[in-house]
Amino acid sequence: MANESTTPTLNDVYYSAIVSPLMMDYAHDWVVATPLLREFSLLGQASNAVDVWSLASDMGTVGANGSGVDAEFDATQGTDLANTALDSNKVTLTAAEYGVMRTITDNVLEDSIAGIDWLRIVLNDSARILMTALEYDTLALLDDFSNVSGSSGSDLTIAQLLAAQTGIRSRGVRAPEGVSFVLDDQQVLDAEAAFIATSTSVATYAAATDRIFGSPGPGPNNGMSNGHVLSFRGAPVFATGLGPTANGGADVTGACFVHSGPGNDPMAALGIVWKRMFRLETDRDISLRATEYVATMRAGVGELFDAAGTSIITDAP
């Protein structure tokens, strides 16, 4: 039969879809490294930078078998002591501004999903954008440690993971609350492949992963919620694909470092300073018949203690 009334013929009154106010998420890296940083606050203070100081060592270099302390502080009865100067060092964390603006016309607010839903969407999305920008700056610090594990052009190995962690201890760093790994996605794949290979090679290491390395115990939900993909010798391992590459794109970067915590903070490797917390403001443009949504924050990240971290640089995909 012909001439039926269908949705194409009645498209003026037929709604092709009802738009749900719940937005599907878009792919992105979770913020995994920034929460591990030691925090400093400049909120309400008349400066955009904070100096973090430490005393210079008078005891030589840790790991040098006592060089610098073997005889320098020996005293002799009845003899004046020589003066030892008290020196200090410092690092400076400087806050920079991050910002994003969305301009939404009145027609969109009036003719689409409810305005309150738009506000929620813009708020959540703006916060994610700025925190991801800050996370990238944090990840860019991971290849700056002077101590490096890994080999350019070669896949990450278990031995290199081990060296990255034990190197921190051998440099005299103490971390009562442990250390953390932040690795590129490719490095995680390499590590998982290495764990599988060693645990199935019984002649080489009997049950290597669970008895020798305590790995790869999965993180909550196997990293699907917060990037915590596994544990290595009791240290959490976080995965990210957001970090910058190295050596002209030939390698990817990660690190093992002392994360923030009450017991760790005196030797925390990385720090973050907050000058302005995230905020969302609106500005009405009458002639444009639109509303500007402006999100900003001020923060800065930097290295606090070089010996407390080991860069891990290995082959890119």
mmCIF file with all atom_site columns, N, CA and C in Angstrom, residues 45 47 61 73 108 150 169 189:
data_model
loop_
_atom_site.group_PDB
_atom_site.id
_atom_site.type_symbol
_atom_site.label_atom_id
_atom_site.label_alt_id
_atom_site.label_comp_id
_atom_site.label_asym_id
_atom_site.label_entity_id
_atom_site.label_seq_id
_atom_site.pdbx_PDB_ins_code
_atom_site.Cartn_x
_atom_site.Cartn_y
_atom_site.Cartn_z
_atom_site.occupancy
_atom_site.B_iso_or_equiv
_atom_site.pdbx_formal_charge
_atom_site.auth_seq_id
_atom_site.auth_comp_id
_atom_site.auth_asym_id
_atom_site.auth_atom_id
_atom_site.pdbx_PDB_model_num
ATOM 1  N N  . GLN A 1 45  ? 48.338 34.659 49.647 1.00 0.00 ? 45  GLN A N  1
ATOM 2  C CA . GLN A 1 45  ? 49.642 35.258 49.920 1.00 0.00 ? 45  GLN A CA 1
ATOM 3  C C  . GLN A 1 45  ? 50.139 36.042 48.706 1.00 0.00 ? 45  GLN A C  1
ATOM 4  N N  . SER A 1 47  ? 52.544 36.347 46.636 1.00 0.00 ? 47  SER A N  1
ATOM 5  C CA . SER A 1 47  ? 53.650 35.821 45.854 1.00 0.00 ? 47  SER A CA 1
ATOM 6  C C  . SER A 1 47  ? 53.123 34.700 44.978 1.00 0.00 ? 47  SER A C  1
ATOM 7  N N  . THR A 1 61  ? 78.955 12.109 50.348 1.00 0.00 ? 61  THR A N  1
ATOM 8  C CA . THR A 1 61  ? 77.949 11.485 49.508 1.00 0.00 ? 61  THR A CA 1
ATOM 9  C C  . THR A 1 61  ? 77.582 10.110 50.047 1.00 0.00 ? 61  THR A C  1
ATOM 10 N N  . PHE A 1 73  ? 84.935 14.657 61.588 1.00 0.00 ? 73  PHE A N  1
ATOM 11 C CA . PHE A 1 73  ? 84.279 15.099 62.826 1.00 0.00 ? 73  PHE A CA 1
ATOM 12 C C  . PHE A 1 73  ? 84.877 14.442 64.068 1.00 0.00 ? 73  PHE A C  1
ATOM 13 N N  . VAL A 1 108 ? 21.180 27.834 22.303 1.00 0.00 ? 108 VAL A N  1
ATOM 14 C CA . VAL A 1 108 ? 21.549 26.488 22.757 1.00 0.00 ? 108 VAL A CA 1
ATOM 15 C C  . VAL A 1 108 ? 20.938 26.202 24.115 1.00 0.00 ? 108 VAL A C  1
ATOM 16 N N  . GLY A 1 150 ? 66.948 2.002  32.407 1.00 0.00 ? 150 GLY A N  1
ATOM 17 C CA . GLY A 1 150 ? 66.417 1.727  31.083 1.00 0.00 ? 150 GLY A CA 1
ATOM 18 C C  . GLY A 1 150 ? 67.453 1.962  30.013 1.00 0.00 ? 150 GLY A C  1
ATOM 19 N N  . ARG A 1 169 ? 67.044 3.898  47.280 1.00 0.00 ? 169 ARG A N  1
ATOM 20 C CA . ARG A 1 169 ? 67.526 3.536  48.618 1.00 0.00 ? 169 ARG A CA 1
ATOM 21 C C  . ARG A 1 169 ? 69.044 3.672  48.713 1.00 0.00 ? 169 ARG A C  1
ATOM 22 N N  . LEU A 1 189 ? 53.028 -2.508 29.366 1.00 0.00 ? 189 LEU A N  1
ATOM 23 C CA . LEU A 1 189 ? 52.908 -3.702 28.525 1.00 0.00 ? 189 LEU A CA 1
ATOM 24 C C  . LEU A 1 189 ? 54.203 -4.510 28.545 1.00 0.00 ? 189 LEU A C  1
#
